[in-house]
Short mmCIF file of C-alpha atoms in Angstrom, two decimals:
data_model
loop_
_atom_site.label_atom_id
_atom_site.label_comp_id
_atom_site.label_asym_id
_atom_site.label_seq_id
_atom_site.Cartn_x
_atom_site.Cartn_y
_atom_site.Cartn_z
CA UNK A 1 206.75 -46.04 166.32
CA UNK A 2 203.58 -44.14 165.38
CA UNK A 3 201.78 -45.73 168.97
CA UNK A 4 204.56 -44.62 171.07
CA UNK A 5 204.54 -40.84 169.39
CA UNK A 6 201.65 -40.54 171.38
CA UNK A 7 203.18 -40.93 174.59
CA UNK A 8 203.75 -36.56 174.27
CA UNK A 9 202.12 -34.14 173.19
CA UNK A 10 202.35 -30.36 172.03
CA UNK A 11 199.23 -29.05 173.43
CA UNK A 12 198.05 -28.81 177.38
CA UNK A 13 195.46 -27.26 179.28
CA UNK A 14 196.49 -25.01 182.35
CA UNK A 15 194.73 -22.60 185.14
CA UNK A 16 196.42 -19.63 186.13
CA UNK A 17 196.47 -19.29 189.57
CA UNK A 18 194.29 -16.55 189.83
CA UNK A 19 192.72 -17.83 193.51
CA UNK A 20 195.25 -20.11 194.81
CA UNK A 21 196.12 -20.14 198.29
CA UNK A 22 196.48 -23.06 201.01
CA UNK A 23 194.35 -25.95 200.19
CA UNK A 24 193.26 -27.91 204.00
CA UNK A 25 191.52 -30.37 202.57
CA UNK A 26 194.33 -31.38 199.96
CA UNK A 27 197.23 -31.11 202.93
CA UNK A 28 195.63 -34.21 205.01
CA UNK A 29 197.17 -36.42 202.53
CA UNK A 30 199.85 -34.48 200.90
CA UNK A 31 203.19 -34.46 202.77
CA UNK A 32 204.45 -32.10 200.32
CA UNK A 33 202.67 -29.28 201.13
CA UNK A 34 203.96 -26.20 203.85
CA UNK A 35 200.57 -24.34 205.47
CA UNK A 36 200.40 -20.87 204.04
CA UNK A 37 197.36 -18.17 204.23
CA UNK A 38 194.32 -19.32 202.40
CA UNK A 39 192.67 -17.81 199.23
CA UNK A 40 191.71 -14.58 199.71
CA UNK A 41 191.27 -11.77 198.15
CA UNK A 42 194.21 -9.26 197.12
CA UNK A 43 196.52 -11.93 198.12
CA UNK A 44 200.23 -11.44 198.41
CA UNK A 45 200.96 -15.02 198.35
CA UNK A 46 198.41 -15.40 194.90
CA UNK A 47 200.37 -12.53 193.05
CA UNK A 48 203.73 -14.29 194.07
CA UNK A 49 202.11 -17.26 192.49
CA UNK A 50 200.92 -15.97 189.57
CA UNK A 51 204.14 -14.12 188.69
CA UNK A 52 206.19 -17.58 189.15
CA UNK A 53 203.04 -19.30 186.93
CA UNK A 54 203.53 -16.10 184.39
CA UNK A 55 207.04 -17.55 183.58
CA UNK A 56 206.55 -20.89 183.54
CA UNK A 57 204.27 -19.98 180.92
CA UNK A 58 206.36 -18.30 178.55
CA UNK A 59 209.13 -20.46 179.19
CA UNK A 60 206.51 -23.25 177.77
CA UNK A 61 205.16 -21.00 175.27
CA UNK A 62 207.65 -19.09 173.63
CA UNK A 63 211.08 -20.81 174.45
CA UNK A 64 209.57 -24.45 174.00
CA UNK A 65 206.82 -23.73 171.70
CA UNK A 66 204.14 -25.79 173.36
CA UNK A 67 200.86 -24.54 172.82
CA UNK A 68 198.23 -23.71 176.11
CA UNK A 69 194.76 -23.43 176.90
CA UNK A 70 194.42 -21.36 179.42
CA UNK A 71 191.95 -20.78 182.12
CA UNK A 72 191.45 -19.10 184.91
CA UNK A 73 189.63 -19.03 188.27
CA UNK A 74 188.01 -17.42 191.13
CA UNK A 75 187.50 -17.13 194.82
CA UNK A 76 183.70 -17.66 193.91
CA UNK A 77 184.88 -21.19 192.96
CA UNK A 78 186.50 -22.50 195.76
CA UNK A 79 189.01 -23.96 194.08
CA UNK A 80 192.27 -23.40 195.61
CA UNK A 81 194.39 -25.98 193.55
CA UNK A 82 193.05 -25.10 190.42
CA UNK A 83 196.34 -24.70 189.00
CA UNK A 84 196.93 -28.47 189.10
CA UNK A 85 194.19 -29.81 186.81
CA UNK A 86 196.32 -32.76 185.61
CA UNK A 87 194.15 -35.15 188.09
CA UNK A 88 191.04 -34.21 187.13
CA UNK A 89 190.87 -35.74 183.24
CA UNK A 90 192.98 -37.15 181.17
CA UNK A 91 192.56 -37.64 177.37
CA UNK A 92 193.39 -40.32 175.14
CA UNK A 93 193.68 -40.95 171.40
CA UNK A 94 192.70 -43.77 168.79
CA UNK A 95 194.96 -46.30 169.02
CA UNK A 96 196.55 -46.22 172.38
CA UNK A 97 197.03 -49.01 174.68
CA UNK A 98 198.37 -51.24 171.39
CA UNK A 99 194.98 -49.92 169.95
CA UNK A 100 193.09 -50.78 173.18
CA UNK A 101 191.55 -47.07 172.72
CA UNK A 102 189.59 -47.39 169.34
CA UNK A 103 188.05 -43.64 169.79
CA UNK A 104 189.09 -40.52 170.85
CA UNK A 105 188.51 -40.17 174.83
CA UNK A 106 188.06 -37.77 177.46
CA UNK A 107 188.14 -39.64 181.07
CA UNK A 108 186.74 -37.71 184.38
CA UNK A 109 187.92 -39.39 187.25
CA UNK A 110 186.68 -39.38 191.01
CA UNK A 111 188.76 -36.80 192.99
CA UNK A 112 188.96 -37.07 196.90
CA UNK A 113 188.84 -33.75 198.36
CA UNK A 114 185.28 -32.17 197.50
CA UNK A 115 187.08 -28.78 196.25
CA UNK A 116 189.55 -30.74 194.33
CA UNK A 117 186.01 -32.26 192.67
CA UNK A 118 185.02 -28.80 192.46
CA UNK A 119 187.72 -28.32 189.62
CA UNK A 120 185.30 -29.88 187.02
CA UNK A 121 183.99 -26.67 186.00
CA UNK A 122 180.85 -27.06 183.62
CA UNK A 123 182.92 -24.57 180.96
CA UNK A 124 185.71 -26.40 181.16
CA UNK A 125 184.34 -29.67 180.27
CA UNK A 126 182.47 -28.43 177.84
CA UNK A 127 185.52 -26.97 175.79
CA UNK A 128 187.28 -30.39 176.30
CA UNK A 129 184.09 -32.28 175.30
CA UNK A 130 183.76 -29.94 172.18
CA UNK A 131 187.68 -30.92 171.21
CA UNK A 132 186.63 -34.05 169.51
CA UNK A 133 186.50 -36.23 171.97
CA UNK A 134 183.80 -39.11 170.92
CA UNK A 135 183.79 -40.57 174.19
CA UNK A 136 183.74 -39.52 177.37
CA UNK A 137 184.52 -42.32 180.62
CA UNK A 138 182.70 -40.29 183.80
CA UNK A 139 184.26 -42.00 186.66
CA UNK A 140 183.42 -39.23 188.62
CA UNK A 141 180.34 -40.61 190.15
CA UNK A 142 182.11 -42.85 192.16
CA UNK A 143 183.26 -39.91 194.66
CA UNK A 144 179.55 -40.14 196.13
CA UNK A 145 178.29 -43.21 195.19
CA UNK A 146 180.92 -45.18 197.30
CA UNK A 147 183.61 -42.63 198.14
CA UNK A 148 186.02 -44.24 195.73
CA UNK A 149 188.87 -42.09 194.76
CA UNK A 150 190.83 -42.84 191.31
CA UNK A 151 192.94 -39.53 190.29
CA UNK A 152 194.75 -40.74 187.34
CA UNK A 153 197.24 -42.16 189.68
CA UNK A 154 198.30 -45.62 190.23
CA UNK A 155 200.48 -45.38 193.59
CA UNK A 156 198.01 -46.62 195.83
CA UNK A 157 196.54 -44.57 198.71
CA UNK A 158 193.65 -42.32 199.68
CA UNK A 159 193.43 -41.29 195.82
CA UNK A 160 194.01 -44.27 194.41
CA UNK A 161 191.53 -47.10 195.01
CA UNK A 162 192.64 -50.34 193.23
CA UNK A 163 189.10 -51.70 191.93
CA UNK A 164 188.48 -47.75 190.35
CA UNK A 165 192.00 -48.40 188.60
CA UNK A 166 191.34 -52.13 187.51
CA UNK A 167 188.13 -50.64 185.88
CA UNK A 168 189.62 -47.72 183.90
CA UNK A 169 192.44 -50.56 182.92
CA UNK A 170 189.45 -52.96 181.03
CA UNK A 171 187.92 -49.16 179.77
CA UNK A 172 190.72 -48.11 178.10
CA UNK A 173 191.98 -51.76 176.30
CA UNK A 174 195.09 -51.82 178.69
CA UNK A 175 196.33 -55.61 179.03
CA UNK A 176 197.99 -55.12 182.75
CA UNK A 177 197.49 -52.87 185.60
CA UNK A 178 201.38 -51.96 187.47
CA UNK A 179 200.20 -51.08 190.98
CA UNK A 180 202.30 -50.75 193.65
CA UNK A 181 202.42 -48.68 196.94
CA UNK A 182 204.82 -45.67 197.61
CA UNK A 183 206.27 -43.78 200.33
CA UNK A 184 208.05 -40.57 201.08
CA UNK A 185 210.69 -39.95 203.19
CA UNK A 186 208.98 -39.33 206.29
CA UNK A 187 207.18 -42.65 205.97
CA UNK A 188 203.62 -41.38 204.68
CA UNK A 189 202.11 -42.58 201.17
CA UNK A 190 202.99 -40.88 198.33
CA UNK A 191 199.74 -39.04 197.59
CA UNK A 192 200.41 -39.39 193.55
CA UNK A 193 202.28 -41.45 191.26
CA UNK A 194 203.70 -38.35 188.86
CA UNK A 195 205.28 -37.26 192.25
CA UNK A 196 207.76 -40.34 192.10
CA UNK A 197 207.57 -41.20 188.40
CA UNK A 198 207.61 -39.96 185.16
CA UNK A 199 207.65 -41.76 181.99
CA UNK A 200 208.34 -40.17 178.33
CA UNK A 201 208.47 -42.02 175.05
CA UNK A 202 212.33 -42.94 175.45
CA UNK A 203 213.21 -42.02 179.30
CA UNK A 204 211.79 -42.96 182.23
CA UNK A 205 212.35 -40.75 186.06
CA UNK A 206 211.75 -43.06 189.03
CA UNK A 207 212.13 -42.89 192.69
CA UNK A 208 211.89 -46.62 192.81
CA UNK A 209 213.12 -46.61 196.85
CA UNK A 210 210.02 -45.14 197.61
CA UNK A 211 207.99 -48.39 196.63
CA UNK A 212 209.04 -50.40 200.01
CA UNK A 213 207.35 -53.76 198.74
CA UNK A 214 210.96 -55.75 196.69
CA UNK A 215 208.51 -57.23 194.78
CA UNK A 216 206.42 -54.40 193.23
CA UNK A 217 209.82 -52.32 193.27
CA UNK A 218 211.24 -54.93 191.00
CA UNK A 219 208.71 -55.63 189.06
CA UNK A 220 208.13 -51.91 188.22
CA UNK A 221 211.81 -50.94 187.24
CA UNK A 222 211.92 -54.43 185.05
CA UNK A 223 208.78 -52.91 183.57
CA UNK A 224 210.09 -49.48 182.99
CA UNK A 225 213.75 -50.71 181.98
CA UNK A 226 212.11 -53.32 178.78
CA UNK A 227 211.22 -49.95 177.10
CA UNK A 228 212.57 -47.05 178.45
CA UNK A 229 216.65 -45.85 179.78
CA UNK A 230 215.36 -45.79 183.51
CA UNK A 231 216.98 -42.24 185.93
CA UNK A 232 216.58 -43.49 189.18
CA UNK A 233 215.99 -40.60 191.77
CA UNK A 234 216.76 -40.35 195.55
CA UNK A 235 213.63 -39.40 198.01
CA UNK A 236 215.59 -36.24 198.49
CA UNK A 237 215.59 -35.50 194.74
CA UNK A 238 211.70 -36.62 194.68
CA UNK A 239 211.33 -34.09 197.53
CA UNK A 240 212.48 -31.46 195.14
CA UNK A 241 209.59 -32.79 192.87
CA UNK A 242 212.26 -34.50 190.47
CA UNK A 243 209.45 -37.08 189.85
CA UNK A 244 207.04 -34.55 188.77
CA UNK A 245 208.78 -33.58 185.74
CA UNK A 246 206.60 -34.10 182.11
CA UNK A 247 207.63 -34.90 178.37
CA UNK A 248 206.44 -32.93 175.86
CA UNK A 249 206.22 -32.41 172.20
CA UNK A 250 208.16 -28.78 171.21
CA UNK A 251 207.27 -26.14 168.91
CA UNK A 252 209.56 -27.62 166.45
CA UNK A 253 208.71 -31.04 166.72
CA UNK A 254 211.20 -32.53 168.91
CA UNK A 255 210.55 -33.33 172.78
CA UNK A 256 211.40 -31.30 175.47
CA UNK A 257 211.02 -31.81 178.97
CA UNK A 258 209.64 -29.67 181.40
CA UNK A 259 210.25 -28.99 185.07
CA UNK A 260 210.44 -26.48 187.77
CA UNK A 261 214.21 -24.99 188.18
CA UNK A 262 214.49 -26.82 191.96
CA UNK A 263 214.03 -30.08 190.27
CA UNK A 264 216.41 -28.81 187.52
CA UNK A 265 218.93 -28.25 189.92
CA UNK A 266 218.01 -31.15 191.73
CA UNK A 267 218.98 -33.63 189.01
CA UNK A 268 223.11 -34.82 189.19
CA UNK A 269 224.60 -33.51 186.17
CA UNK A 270 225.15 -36.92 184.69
CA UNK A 271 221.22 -37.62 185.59
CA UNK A 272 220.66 -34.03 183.07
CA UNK A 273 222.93 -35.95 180.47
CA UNK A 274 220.54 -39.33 180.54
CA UNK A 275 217.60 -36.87 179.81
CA UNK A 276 219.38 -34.73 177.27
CA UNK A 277 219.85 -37.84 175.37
CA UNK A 278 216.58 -38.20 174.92
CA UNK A 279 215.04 -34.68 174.51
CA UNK A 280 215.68 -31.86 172.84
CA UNK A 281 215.72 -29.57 175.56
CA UNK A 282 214.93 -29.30 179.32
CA UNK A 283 212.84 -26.55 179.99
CA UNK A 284 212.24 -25.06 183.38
CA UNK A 285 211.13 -22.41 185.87
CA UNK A 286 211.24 -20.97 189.15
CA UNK A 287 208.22 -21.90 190.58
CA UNK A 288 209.12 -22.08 194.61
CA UNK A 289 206.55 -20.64 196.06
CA UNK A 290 204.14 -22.57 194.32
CA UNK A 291 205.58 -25.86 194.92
CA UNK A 292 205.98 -24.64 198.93
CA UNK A 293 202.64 -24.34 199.67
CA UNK A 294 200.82 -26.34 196.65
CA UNK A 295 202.66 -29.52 197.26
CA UNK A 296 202.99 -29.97 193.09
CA UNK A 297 205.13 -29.17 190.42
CA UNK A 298 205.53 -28.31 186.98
CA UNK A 299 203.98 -32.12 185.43
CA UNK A 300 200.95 -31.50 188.25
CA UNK A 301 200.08 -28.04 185.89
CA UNK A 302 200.01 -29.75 182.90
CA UNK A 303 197.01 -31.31 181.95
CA UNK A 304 197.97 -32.90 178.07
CA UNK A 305 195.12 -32.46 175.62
CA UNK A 306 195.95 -35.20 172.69
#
């Protein structure tokens, strides 16, 4: 039980939105996302933004109790989806992976669009390397070395190669790699995997018609349904970013689970009951305009620090 409390955790890391406008680069590969002006300065479309992000964090903060690091950026840094930093690292405690992961570790993984890369701000890592981290997997090299692309993400595409995900499999002291390939609705690949799935200690939230392939669709839901009560979601529900939904640990030690109020709404009521059963509380916020023209959610902000 102790391995699987780590599956959630209280703390996270998020970027206000301080610069965020329209990302081109991102959009060639993300289906999701609805053109919109570009950063720029006194932006109507940032301050509508950053009021949405404003309650999202207090409904994290002081309803749930979760506790954020936050950052901010800048036009100066060219970073207009700074607000999603969940693809950029991930961290990792001992004894994760059925003690595959024998220290503490801080992964940096190879990110496609060079302003997406751009995210790995020199003051950012260094406050994650300084939070005890012992080791640190750079995959990031890989981005020019052989334009290799591995964003925490195992639904093949673009960002996903399969050789960059094998590797950070044997890194980590995983025993089996679950890759498969995903599609939306309108036939393109899903650009990231925490778009169509989410998995918390208990409950799992799949969009398992997206995975086209009977094969790796059955062998991922017979993998998620050994260890987890499996919601299965529609590609209209994953459309309202149903997928992109993210456990977490609550201020008063029981899990919640956070979302943006479309996907909220999004979910049938007897879908909300499956997830109640396993969480405290389901905690979400109107984030439209964010998830409009950003193409991510609520689990895309959240970047867990365990």
């Amino acid at each position: 039980m102790g391995l699987r409390s780590a599956q959630s955790t209280n703390s996270v890391l998020m970027v206000a939105p301080t610069a965020f406008g329209f990302n081109e680069q991102a959009a060639q590969d993300n289906s999701f996302m609805t053109a919109a002006e570009q950063p720029q300065k006194d932006s109507s479309l940032t301050a509508e933004v950053c009021s949405e992000f404003a309650e999202l964090h207090r409904q994290l903060t002081d309803v749930a109790g979760v506790n954020v690091k936050l950052f901010q950026h800048h036009l100066r840094h060219g970073t207009p989806d700074a607000v999603f930093p969940n693809n950029g690292f991930s961290t990792h405690t001992a004894g994760e992976a059925a003690g595959g992961v024998s220290r503490p570790t801080l992964v940096l993984y190879p990110m496609k669009c060079p302003n997406r890369a751009a995210e790995r701000r020199p003051e950012i890592i260094q406050v994650l390397r300084q939070a005890g981290y012992e080791r640190v997997l750079d995959m990031s090299g890989h981005e020019k070395r052989d334009k290799a692309y591995f964003e925490g993400t195992v639904a093949l595409s673009e960002r996903a190669d399969r050789k960059l995900a094998e590797a950070w499999v044997h890194s980590l002291g995983y025993k089996e790699l679950v890759a498969f390939s995903s599609s939306d609705g309108r036939g393109k690949p899903v650009y990231h995997t925490n778009v169509m799935m989410a998995i918390g200690t208990d409950v799992a939230v799949v969009c398992a018609d997206s995975v086209t392939d009977p094969k790796e669709r059955q062998h991922l839901l017979s993998k998620l349904s050994a260890s987890h009560e499996v919601v299965q979601i529609s590609s209209a529900q994953m459309d309202a970013l149903c997928g992109n939904v993210l456990e977490l640990q609550g201020g008063k030690g029981l899990p919640v689970m956070a979302m943006s109020s479309q996907a909220y709404h999004a979910f049938k009521p007897e879908q909300r009951a499956v997830l109640r059963r396993h969480v405290a509380e389901l905690v979400h916020a109107p984030i439209d305009t964010l998830e409009k023209v950003g193409g991510g959610g609520v689990r895309c902000a959240l970047a867990e620090l365990f």
